[in-house]
Coordinates of C-alpha atoms in Angstrom, one line a residue:
Chain A
X21 CA 0.0 0.0 0.0
X22 CA 1.3 3.5 -0.8
X23 CA 1.9 5.7 2.3
X24 CA -1.1 7.6 3.3
X25 CA -0.1 11.3 3.3
X26 CA -2.4 13.0 5.8
X27 CA -2.0 16.8 6.1
X28 CA -1.3 18.2 9.5
X29 CA -3.6 20.9 10.7
X30 CA -2.7 24.6 10.3
X31 CA -3.6 26.6 13.4
X32 CA -3.5 30.4 13.2
X33 CA -0.5 31.4 15.3
X34 CA -0.9 33.9 18.1
X35 CA 1.5 36.3 16.4
X36 CA -1.3 37.2 13.8
X37 CA -3.3 39.0 16.5
X38 CA -0.7 40.3 18.9
X39 CA 3.1 40.5 19.0
X40 CA 4.5 37.3 20.5
X41 CA 7.1 37.5 23.3
X42 CA 10.6 36.7 22.3
X43 CA 11.1 33.0 22.1
X44 CA 14.1 31.0 23.2
X45 CA 14.5 29.2 19.9
X46 CA 12.8 29.2 16.5
X47 CA 13.5 26.2 14.3
X48 CA 12.9 26.6 10.6
X49 CA 11.9 23.3 9.0
X50 CA 10.0 20.3 10.3
X51 CA 12.0 17.6 8.5
X52 CA 13.7 14.9 10.5
X53 CA 16.5 17.3 11.6
X54 CA 14.3 20.2 12.7
X55 CA 12.0 17.9 14.6
X56 CA 14.9 16.1 16.2
X57 CA 16.4 19.4 17.2
X58 CA 13.2 20.5 18.9
X59 CA 12.8 17.3 20.8
X60 CA 16.5 17.3 21.8
X61 CA 16.1 20.9 23.1
X62 CA 12.9 19.9 24.9
X63 CA 14.8 17.0 26.6
X64 CA 17.1 19.7 28.0
X65 CA 14.2 21.9 29.1
X66 CA 14.3 24.4 26.2
X67 CA 11.0 25.4 24.5
X68 CA 11.0 26.0 20.8
X69 CA 8.7 27.1 17.9
X70 CA 9.1 24.9 14.8
X71 CA 7.9 26.6 11.6
X72 CA 7.5 24.7 8.4
X73 CA 6.1 26.0 5.0
X74 CA 4.5 22.6 4.3
X75 CA 2.0 20.4 6.1
X76 CA 2.8 16.9 5.1
X77 CA 5.8 14.6 5.8
X78 CA 8.5 13.9 3.2
X79 CA 7.2 13.1 -0.2
X80 CA 9.1 10.0 -1.3
X81 CA 11.3 7.8 0.9
X82 CA 14.4 10.1 0.6
X83 CA 16.7 9.4 3.6
X84 CA 16.2 5.7 4.3
X85 CA 19.4 4.4 6.0
X86 CA 19.5 5.2 9.7
X87 CA 22.8 4.4 11.3
X88 CA 23.4 2.9 14.7
X89 CA 24.4 6.3 16.0
X90 CA 21.3 7.9 14.6
X91 CA 19.2 5.2 16.3
X92 CA 21.0 5.9 19.6
X93 CA 20.1 9.6 19.2
X94 CA 16.5 8.9 18.1
X95 CA 16.3 6.7 21.2
X96 CA 16.8 9.8 23.4
X97 CA 14.0 11.4 21.4
X98 CA 11.7 8.5 22.0
X99 CA 11.3 7.1 18.5
X100 CA 14.0 4.6 18.1
X101 CA 12.0 1.6 19.2
X102 CA 9.3 2.3 16.7
X103 CA 11.9 2.9 14.0
X104 CA 13.6 -0.4 14.7
X105 CA 10.4 -2.3 14.9
X106 CA 9.0 -0.9 11.6
X107 CA 12.3 -0.8 9.7
X108 CA 14.4 -3.4 8.0
X109 CA 17.5 -4.1 10.1
X110 CA 20.7 -4.8 8.1
X111 CA 24.5 -4.8 8.6
X112 CA 25.9 -6.6 5.5
X113 CA 26.7 -4.9 2.3
X114 CA 27.7 -6.7 -0.9
X115 CA 29.4 -5.2 -3.9
X116 CA 29.3 -6.9 -7.3
X117 CA 31.3 -6.3 -10.5
X118 CA 29.2 -7.6 -13.4
X119 CA 27.9 -10.9 -12.0
X120 CA 30.6 -11.6 -9.4
X121 CA 30.7 -10.5 -5.8
X122 CA 33.9 -8.6 -5.3
X123 CA 33.6 -7.2 -1.8
X124 CA 31.4 -7.4 1.3
X125 CA 31.4 -5.8 4.6
X126 CA 29.7 -6.4 8.0
X127 CA 29.2 -3.1 9.8
X128 CA 28.6 -4.6 13.2
X129 CA 30.6 -7.7 13.7
X130 CA 30.3 -7.8 17.5
X131 CA 27.4 -8.3 19.9
X132 CA 26.6 -6.2 23.0
X133 CA 25.0 -3.2 21.4
X134 CA 21.4 -2.1 21.8
X135 CA 21.1 -0.7 18.3
X136 CA 21.8 -2.5 15.0
X137 CA 24.3 -1.2 12.5
X138 CA 21.5 0.2 10.2
X139 CA 17.8 0.3 9.9
X140 CA 16.2 1.1 6.6
X141 CA 13.1 3.1 7.0
X142 CA 11.4 5.7 4.8
X143 CA 12.0 9.3 5.9
X144 CA 8.2 9.8 6.0
X145 CA 7.8 7.3 8.8
X146 CA 10.6 8.8 10.8
X147 CA 9.0 12.3 10.4
X148 CA 5.6 10.9 11.3
X149 CA 7.0 9.4 14.5
X150 CA 8.9 12.6 15.4
X151 CA 5.8 14.8 14.7
X152 CA 3.7 12.6 17.0
X153 CA 6.3 13.0 19.8
X154 CA 6.7 16.7 19.1
X155 CA 2.9 17.3 19.2
X156 CA 2.7 15.6 22.6
X157 CA 5.6 17.7 24.0
X158 CA 4.4 20.8 25.7
X159 CA 7.7 22.6 25.1
X160 CA 7.3 22.3 21.3
X161 CA 5.1 24.6 19.3
X162 CA 4.8 23.1 15.9
X163 CA 3.5 25.4 13.2
X164 CA 2.6 24.0 9.8
X165 CA 2.2 26.3 6.7
X166 CA 4.3 28.9 8.4
X167 CA 6.7 30.1 5.7
X168 CA 9.7 32.1 6.7
X169 CA 10.2 34.9 4.1
X170 CA 12.9 36.9 5.7
X171 CA 15.5 36.7 8.4
X172 CA 17.4 39.5 10.2
X173 CA 19.5 39.7 13.3
X174 CA 19.7 42.0 16.3
X175 CA 22.6 42.0 18.7
X176 CA 21.0 39.4 21.0
X177 CA 18.3 37.8 18.8
X178 CA 17.1 36.8 15.4
X179 CA 13.9 37.9 13.7
X180 CA 11.9 35.9 11.2
X181 CA 9.1 37.4 9.1
X182 CA 6.5 34.6 8.5
X183 CA 3.7 34.2 6.0
X184 CA 0.7 32.0 6.8
X185 CA -2.6 31.4 5.0
X186 CA -4.0 34.1 7.3
X187 CA -1.3 36.7 6.6
X188 CA 2.1 37.7 7.8
X189 CA 3.5 37.9 11.3
X190 CA 6.9 38.2 13.0
X191 CA 8.8 35.9 15.4
X192 CA 11.7 36.9 17.5
X193 CA 14.0 34.3 19.2
X194 CA 17.3 34.3 21.0
X195 CA 18.5 31.8 18.4
X196 CA 17.1 30.7 15.0
X197 CA 18.1 27.2 13.8
X198 CA 17.9 26.7 10.1
X199 CA 16.9 23.1 9.4
X200 CA 15.4 23.8 6.1
X201 CA 17.3 21.4 4.0
X202 CA 19.7 21.3 1.1
X203 CA 17.9 24.2 -0.7
X204 CA 17.7 26.2 2.5
X205 CA 15.9 29.4 1.9
X206 CA 17.5 30.9 5.1
X207 CA 20.9 30.3 3.6
X208 CA 19.8 32.2 0.5
X209 CA 18.3 35.0 2.5
X210 CA 21.6 35.5 4.3
X211 CA 23.6 35.4 1.1
X212 CA 25.6 32.4 2.1
X213 CA 27.0 29.9 -0.3
X214 CA 28.4 26.4 -0.2
X215 CA 32.1 25.6 -0.9
X216 CA 33.0 22.3 -2.5
X217 CA 32.5 20.0 -5.4
X218 CA 29.6 19.4 -7.7
X219 CA 29.6 16.1 -9.6
X220 CA 28.5 15.8 -13.2
X221 CA 26.5 12.7 -12.8
X222 CA 22.8 11.8 -12.6
X223 CA 21.1 9.0 -10.8
X224 CA 17.6 7.7 -11.2
X225 CA 16.1 6.8 -7.8
X226 CA 13.0 4.6 -7.7
X227 CA 10.9 3.0 -5.0
X228 CA 9.0 0.0 -6.1
X229 CA 6.5 -2.1 -4.3
X230 CA 6.8 -5.8 -5.0
X231 CA 6.9 -9.2 -3.4
X232 CA 10.5 -10.2 -3.4
X233 CA 12.9 -12.4 -1.5
X234 CA 16.0 -10.2 -1.5
X235 CA 17.8 -10.5 1.8
X236 CA 18.1 -7.6 4.2
X237 CA 21.4 -6.4 2.8
X238 CA 22.8 -3.5 0.7
X239 CA 23.6 -4.6 -2.8
X240 CA 25.7 -2.5 -5.1
X241 CA 26.7 -3.3 -8.6
X242 CA 29.4 -1.9 -10.8
X243 CA 28.7 -2.5 -14.5
X244 CA 25.9 -5.0 -14.0
X245 CA 24.6 -6.8 -17.1
X246 CA 21.1 -5.4 -16.4
X247 CA 22.5 -1.9 -16.6
X248 CA 25.6 -2.0 -18.8
X249 CA 28.5 0.3 -18.0
X250 CA 26.8 2.0 -15.1
X251 CA 26.3 1.3 -11.4
X252 CA 23.2 0.3 -9.4
X253 CA 22.1 0.1 -5.8
X254 CA 19.4 -2.0 -4.2
X255 CA 18.0 -1.4 -0.6
X256 CA 15.1 -3.1 1.1
X257 CA 12.6 -1.0 3.0
X258 CA 9.5 -2.0 5.0
X259 CA 6.1 -2.5 3.3
X260 CA 7.7 -4.5 0.5
X261 CA 9.2 -1.3 -0.9
X262 CA 12.6 -1.6 -2.6
X263 CA 14.9 1.4 -3.3
X264 CA 16.7 1.1 -6.6
X265 CA 19.3 3.7 -7.7
X266 CA 20.6 3.6 -11.3
X267 CA 23.4 5.7 -12.6
X268 CA 22.3 7.5 -15.8
X269 CA 25.2 9.6 -16.9
X270 CA 25.4 13.4 -17.1
X271 CA 23.7 13.6 -20.5
X272 CA 20.5 12.1 -19.3
X273 CA 17.4 14.3 -19.4
X274 CA 15.9 14.2 -15.9
X275 CA 12.4 15.0 -17.1
X276 CA 12.3 12.3 -19.7
X277 CA 14.0 9.7 -17.4
X278 CA 11.4 10.2 -14.7
X279 CA 8.5 9.1 -16.9
X280 CA 7.1 5.6 -16.3
X281 CA 7.7 4.6 -19.9
X282 CA 11.4 5.0 -19.3
X283 CA 11.6 3.9 -15.7
X284 CA 9.6 0.7 -15.9
X285 CA 11.7 -1.1 -18.5
X286 CA 14.9 -0.2 -16.6
X287 CA 13.4 -1.7 -13.3
X288 CA 12.2 -4.8 -15.2
X289 CA 15.8 -5.5 -16.1
X290 CA 16.9 -5.1 -12.5
X291 CA 14.3 -7.4 -10.9
X292 CA 13.8 -9.7 -13.8
X293 CA 10.0 -9.2 -14.1
X294 CA 7.3 -6.6 -14.4
X295 CA 5.3 -7.5 -11.4
X296 CA 5.8 -4.3 -9.3
X297 CA 4.2 -1.0 -8.6
X298 CA 6.2 2.3 -9.0
X299 CA 5.9 4.2 -5.7
X300 CA 8.2 7.1 -6.2
X301 CA 10.7 8.3 -8.8
X302 CA 13.2 11.0 -8.9
X303 CA 16.4 12.0 -10.7
X304 CA 19.2 13.5 -8.6
X305 CA 22.6 15.0 -9.1
X306 CA 24.9 15.4 -6.2
X307 CA 27.3 17.7 -4.5
X308 CA 29.8 17.4 -1.6
X309 CA 29.8 20.9 -0.2
X310 CA 29.4 22.9 3.0
X311 CA 29.0 26.3 4.5
X312 CA 32.3 27.6 5.7
X313 CA 30.8 28.2 9.2
X314 CA 27.6 26.7 10.6
X315 CA 27.1 29.4 13.3
X316 CA 26.4 32.9 12.1
X317 CA 25.8 34.9 15.3
X318 CA 22.1 34.2 16.2
X319 CA 21.4 31.9 13.2
X320 CA 22.7 28.3 13.3
X321 CA 22.7 26.0 10.3
X322 CA 22.0 22.3 11.1
X323 CA 21.7 19.4 8.7
X324 CA 21.5 19.7 4.9
X325 CA 21.2 23.5 5.1
X326 CA 24.8 23.5 6.4
X327 CA 26.3 20.7 4.3
X328 CA 25.4 18.3 1.5
X329 CA 27.0 15.0 0.5
X330 CA 26.4 12.4 -2.2
X331 CA 24.0 9.7 -0.9
X332 CA 26.4 6.8 -1.1
X333 CA 27.4 6.2 2.5
X334 CA 24.2 7.5 4.2
X335 CA 26.0 10.5 5.5
X336 CA 23.3 13.1 4.9
X337 CA 20.5 12.5 7.3
X338 CA 22.8 10.7 9.7
X339 CA 25.3 13.6 9.6
X340 CA 22.4 16.0 10.3
X341 CA 21.3 14.1 13.4
X342 CA 24.9 14.2 14.7
X343 CA 24.7 18.0 14.3
X344 CA 21.6 18.0 16.5
X345 CA 23.5 15.8 18.9
X346 CA 26.4 18.2 19.2
X347 CA 24.3 21.3 19.5
X348 CA 21.4 20.5 21.8
X349 CA 23.1 20.2 25.1
X350 CA 25.3 23.2 24.5
X351 CA 22.7 25.6 23.3
X352 CA 20.4 24.5 26.2
X353 CA 23.1 25.2 28.7
X354 CA 23.9 28.6 27.0
X355 CA 20.3 29.6 27.1
X356 CA 20.0 28.5 30.8
X357 CA 23.1 30.5 31.7
X358 CA 25.1 27.5 32.6
X359 CA 27.6 27.8 29.7
X360 CA 29.6 30.5 27.9
X361 CA 28.9 31.5 24.3
X362 CA 32.1 29.7 23.2
X363 CA 30.2 26.4 23.4
X364 CA 28.8 27.4 20.0
X365 CA 32.4 27.7 18.7
X366 CA 33.0 24.2 20.0
X367 CA 29.8 23.0 18.2
X368 CA 30.9 24.7 15.0
X369 CA 34.5 23.2 15.2
X370 CA 33.3 19.7 16.0
X371 CA 30.6 19.6 13.3
X372 CA 32.9 21.2 10.6
X373 CA 35.3 18.4 11.5
X374 CA 32.6 15.7 11.2
X375 CA 31.3 17.2 8.0
X376 CA 34.7 17.3 6.4
X377 CA 35.1 13.6 7.2
X378 CA 31.7 12.9 5.6
X379 CA 32.5 15.0 2.6
X380 CA 35.9 13.3 2.2
X381 CA 34.4 9.8 2.3
X382 CA 31.5 10.7 0.0
X383 CA 33.7 12.4 -2.5
X384 CA 36.0 9.4 -2.7
X385 CA 33.1 7.0 -3.1
X386 CA 31.6 9.2 -5.7
X387 CA 34.8 9.5 -7.6
X388 CA 35.2 5.7 -7.6
X389 CA 31.7 5.1 -8.7
X390 CA 31.6 7.8 -11.4
X391 CA 35.2 8.3 -12.6
X392 CA 36.1 10.9 -15.1
X393 CA 37.1 9.6 -18.5
X394 CA 40.8 8.9 -18.8
X395 CA 43.1 7.9 -15.9
X396 CA 40.4 8.0 -13.2
X397 CA 38.4 5.5 -15.2
X398 CA 41.5 3.4 -15.9
X399 CA 42.4 3.0 -12.3
X400 CA 38.8 2.4 -11.2
X401 CA 38.4 -0.4 -13.8
X402 CA 41.7 -2.0 -12.9
X403 CA 40.9 -2.0 -9.2
X404 CA 37.7 -3.9 -10.1
X405 CA 39.6 -6.2 -12.3
X406 CA 42.2 -6.9 -9.6
X407 CA 39.5 -7.4 -7.0
X408 CA 38.6 -10.6 -8.8
X409 CA 42.1 -12.0 -8.4
X410 CA 43.8 -10.4 -5.3
X411 CA 42.2 -9.9 -1.9
X412 CA 43.9 -6.5 -1.2
X413 CA 42.1 -4.8 -4.1
X414 CA 38.7 -5.7 -2.7
X415 CA 39.0 -3.2 0.1
X416 CA 39.8 -0.5 -2.5
X417 CA 36.4 -1.1 -4.2
X418 CA 34.4 1.9 -3.0
X419 CA 30.7 1.8 -3.3
X420 CA 30.3 4.1 -0.3
X421 CA 31.8 4.0 3.2
X422 CA 28.8 3.9 5.5
X423 CA 28.2 6.5 8.1
X424 CA 30.0 6.2 11.4
X425 CA 30.3 9.0 14.0
X426 CA 33.6 10.8 13.7
X427 CA 35.9 11.0 16.7
X428 CA 36.0 14.7 17.7
X429 CA 39.5 16.1 18.0
X430 CA 39.5 17.0 21.7
X431 CA 43.2 18.0 21.6
X432 CA 44.4 18.2 25.2
X433 CA 41.7 16.1 26.8
X434 CA 43.1 13.9 29.6
X435 CA 43.7 10.4 28.2
X436 CA 45.7 7.3 29.1
X437 CA 47.4 5.3 26.3
X438 CA 46.8 2.1 28.2
X439 CA 43.0 2.3 27.8
X440 CA 41.2 0.9 24.7
X441 CA 41.2 3.1 21.6
X442 CA 37.5 2.5 21.0
X443 CA 36.5 4.7 24.0
X444 CA 39.1 7.4 23.6
X445 CA 38.2 11.1 24.2
X446 CA 36.1 12.5 21.3
X447 CA 34.5 9.1 20.5
X448 CA 30.9 8.2 21.2
X449 CA 31.0 6.0 24.4
X450 CA 30.6 2.4 23.1
X451 CA 27.4 0.7 24.2
X452 CA 27.4 -2.4 26.4
X453 CA 24.8 -4.4 28.2
X454 CA 24.1 -3.0 31.6
X455 CA 21.9 -4.9 34.1
X456 CA 18.7 -5.6 32.2
X457 CA 19.3 -2.7 29.8
X458 CA 22.0 -0.9 28.1
X459 CA 24.8 1.5 28.9
X460 CA 24.1 4.3 26.4
X461 CA 20.6 5.3 27.6
X462 CA 21.9 5.7 31.1
X463 CA 24.5 8.2 29.8
X464 CA 22.0 10.4 27.9
X465 CA 21.3 14.0 28.6
X466 CA 23.7 14.6 31.5
X467 CA 27.3 14.7 32.4
X468 CA 28.2 11.3 33.7
X469 CA 31.2 10.1 35.7
X470 CA 31.5 6.4 34.7
X471 CA 33.7 4.6 37.2
X472 CA 34.9 1.1 36.4
X473 CA 36.8 -0.9 39.0
X474 CA 36.7 2.1 41.4
X475 CA 34.2 4.3 43.2
X476 CA 32.9 7.4 41.4
X477 CA 34.0 10.6 43.1
X478 CA 31.2 13.1 44.0
X479 CA 31.6 16.1 41.7
X480 CA 28.9 18.8 41.4
X481 CA 27.2 18.8 38.0
X482 CA 27.9 15.1 37.4
X483 CA 25.9 11.9 37.8
X484 CA 28.0 9.0 39.1
X485 CA 27.7 5.6 37.5
X486 CA 29.7 2.7 38.8
X487 CA 28.4 -0.5 37.3
X488 CA 29.8 -4.0 38.0
X489 CA 32.6 -4.6 35.5
X490 CA 31.4 -7.1 32.9
X491 CA 33.6 -8.7 30.2
X492 CA 32.1 -6.3 27.6
X493 CA 32.7 -3.2 29.8
X494 CA 36.2 -4.4 30.4
X495 CA 37.0 -4.9 26.8
X496 CA 35.5 -1.6 25.7
X497 CA 36.6 0.6 28.6
X498 CA 39.5 -0.9 30.5
X499 CA 41.5 -3.2 28.3
X500 CA 44.3 -4.4 30.6
X501 CA 43.9 -1.6 33.1
X502 CA 42.4 -2.4 36.5
X503 CA 40.3 0.8 36.9
X504 CA 39.4 3.9 35.0
X505 CA 37.3 7.0 35.4
X506 CA 35.4 8.4 32.3
X507 CA 33.9 11.8 32.0
X508 CA 31.0 11.5 29.5
X509 CA 29.2 14.5 27.9
X510 CA 25.4 14.7 27.6
X511 CA 25.7 13.6 23.9
X512 CA 27.4 10.4 25.1
X513 CA 30.8 11.5 23.8
X514 CA 33.8 10.7 26.0
X515 CA 35.2 14.0 27.2
X516 CA 38.1 12.7 29.3
X517 CA 39.4 9.6 31.0
X518 CA 41.9 8.7 33.6
X519 CA 43.4 5.3 34.5
X520 CA 44.3 6.9 37.8
X521 CA 41.1 8.3 39.2
X522 CA 42.9 9.9 42.2
X523 CA 44.8 12.2 39.7
X524 CA 41.6 13.3 37.9
X525 CA 40.8 17.0 37.7
X526 CA 37.2 16.4 36.9
X527 CA 36.0 19.9 37.9
X528 CA 38.6 21.4 35.5
X529 CA 37.4 19.3 32.7
X530 CA 33.7 20.2 33.4
X531 CA 34.6 23.9 33.3
X532 CA 36.1 23.3 29.8
X533 CA 33.0 21.5 28.7
X534 CA 30.7 24.4 29.6
X535 CA 33.3 27.1 28.6
X536 CA 32.9 28.8 31.9
X537 CA 35.4 31.5 31.7
Chain B
X172 CA 62.0 3.3 6.0
X173 CA 62.7 5.6 3.1
X174 CA 62.4 5.1 -0.6
X175 CA 65.3 3.2 -2.1
X176 CA 66.7 5.2 -5.0
X177 CA 70.0 3.5 -5.4
X178 CA 70.3 0.2 -7.5
X179 CA 68.3 -2.5 -5.7
X180 CA 67.6 -5.1 -8.4
X181 CA 70.2 -7.9 -8.8
X182 CA 69.3 -8.1 -12.5
X183 CA 68.0 -4.8 -13.6
X184 CA 68.3 -5.6 -17.3
X185 CA 66.4 -8.8 -16.7
X186 CA 63.5 -7.0 -15.0
X187 CA 63.4 -4.4 -17.7
X188 CA 63.2 -7.1 -20.4
X189 CA 60.5 -8.9 -18.4
X190 CA 58.5 -5.7 -18.2
X191 CA 58.7 -5.1 -21.9
X192 CA 57.8 -8.7 -22.5
X193 CA 54.7 -8.4 -20.4
X194 CA 53.5 -5.5 -22.6
X195 CA 54.4 -7.2 -25.9
X196 CA 51.4 -7.7 -28.2
X197 CA 49.2 -5.4 -26.1
X198 CA 47.4 -2.4 -27.4
X199 CA 48.1 0.9 -25.8
X200 CA 44.9 0.7 -23.7
X201 CA 45.8 -2.8 -22.6
X202 CA 49.3 -1.7 -21.6
X203 CA 47.8 1.2 -19.6
X204 CA 45.6 -1.3 -17.8
X205 CA 48.6 -3.6 -17.1
X206 CA 50.6 -0.7 -15.7
X207 CA 47.8 0.4 -13.5
X208 CA 47.4 -3.0 -12.0
X209 CA 51.2 -3.2 -11.5
X210 CA 51.2 0.1 -9.6
X211 CA 48.4 -1.1 -7.4
X212 CA 50.0 -4.5 -6.7
X213 CA 53.4 -3.0 -5.9
X214 CA 51.9 -0.2 -3.8
X215 CA 50.1 -2.8 -1.7
X216 CA 53.2 -4.8 -1.4
X217 CA 55.3 -1.8 -0.2
X218 CA 52.5 -0.8 2.2
X219 CA 54.5 2.0 3.8
X220 CA 52.7 5.2 3.2
X221 CA 55.8 7.4 3.6
X222 CA 57.7 5.4 1.0
X223 CA 54.7 5.6 -1.4
X224 CA 54.5 9.3 -0.9
X225 CA 58.2 9.7 -1.7
X226 CA 57.7 7.5 -4.8
X227 CA 54.8 9.6 -6.0
X228 CA 56.9 12.8 -5.5
X229 CA 59.9 11.3 -7.4
X230 CA 57.7 10.2 -10.3
X231 CA 56.0 13.7 -10.4
X232 CA 59.3 15.6 -10.3

């Protein structure tokens, strides 16, 4: 069954009749990133107004691959369980050259994590779940068919002029967060541009509904016989929907290629029959580009409005959720007077770093998949040829390196070389079973002192956690050390760690976290 | 390790001949393909990124 797009109700906003008081935060865009941002801020006690020019969820499946890290973030926002239950869980990717499998990867080869490596779920479901949560959250004021038409800034606030079906009004907020996507109108209004690379390539993207028995894996083909000379990608989604991406070449006419007369024969060749229904078709080009800065005084760009990547690697939506993750706790503390304004510089630096890693990986994958004529094509083809006869070349076959959270460069954070690399400062704390549940949820939303093999010292502003040391905790947090103390941020990122808890200057590290001068 | 730029092959003439023999009878495109595979195979064998960077610089100079 096709997804039932139900419009959400427009309610005339109070600003139409009387000026509204200055809000803490206005979020522009009720896509997955804007909604997640509002819920994350609400978790930290910050109210927000979310304005969206539309009143339905995403048309087409769009972002479908939600990474382990995204699911951990969505868990804090109360929708991960639904997403996992509804979605298609997968962790294995297979890459084929013509008929032969040349490379495969397992994204989560170890047990002891609450969330799977990936869940495929249409963006419209994720938005639907987030909207339900947001609508039930008293701190969130969700306004559909509220279109921002201009943005300006005062010294300590931002102003948005908004159009509604009942006319215009004005919103003021201490901060405005632009979550309005790759074609961000806020970005345009502020005269900001992306830097980076545009690829001259077109892909057809089609969702089809069919009864199939494809396994829950990601399949990628270079030069398949069903689509000679190009590449193709197959993903399984819930409701018997399959996502198929087909490389078309730069000369393809997007309008012509989107017509069923052109799409259906192409899909028939992929799946080997005509027994399917076309659910959604689009033709896309891609870029790997970003804004130079994401924070512009009182306007903050988050998600695709700040950076765009090619889709191979699932680094768009997942990267956006990591922006939300890095911003929420900091902005909340700033607005509550618990942090200095430099926390926004920290957010900017961390997410520019994460974005550059995403752009680097996406650019490399895109270059491998769509090489320029000449020497790029030569090496690409010879890597594929070698992959059939030498194991080393299989790892060079690049059909997308899938989204993982980056390790933030925390520079001078206290660390101990004897402790495991996986839990080093800057990394997301690795999950592990904890009692009847999991470690990560117990680290969410607050500063935690995780003490292993020792007692947690009492430090104001921290929550102690001293679980019994299981084998998994030992492997991921101690290695060969007998004890360790971990300072973990509200976004579950390790801020500092000490193998000698007695020597730990926890209060000093906390002051750095909140940028208290 | 640094890149070896002094003679290192016991039979340099022999290798040179073997290289030419490998290309014999190939079209220019086939020769390019063979060379590309050779570069990738040898780079993997060397493994040392610093050495490979030096090699790239020497070839580009």
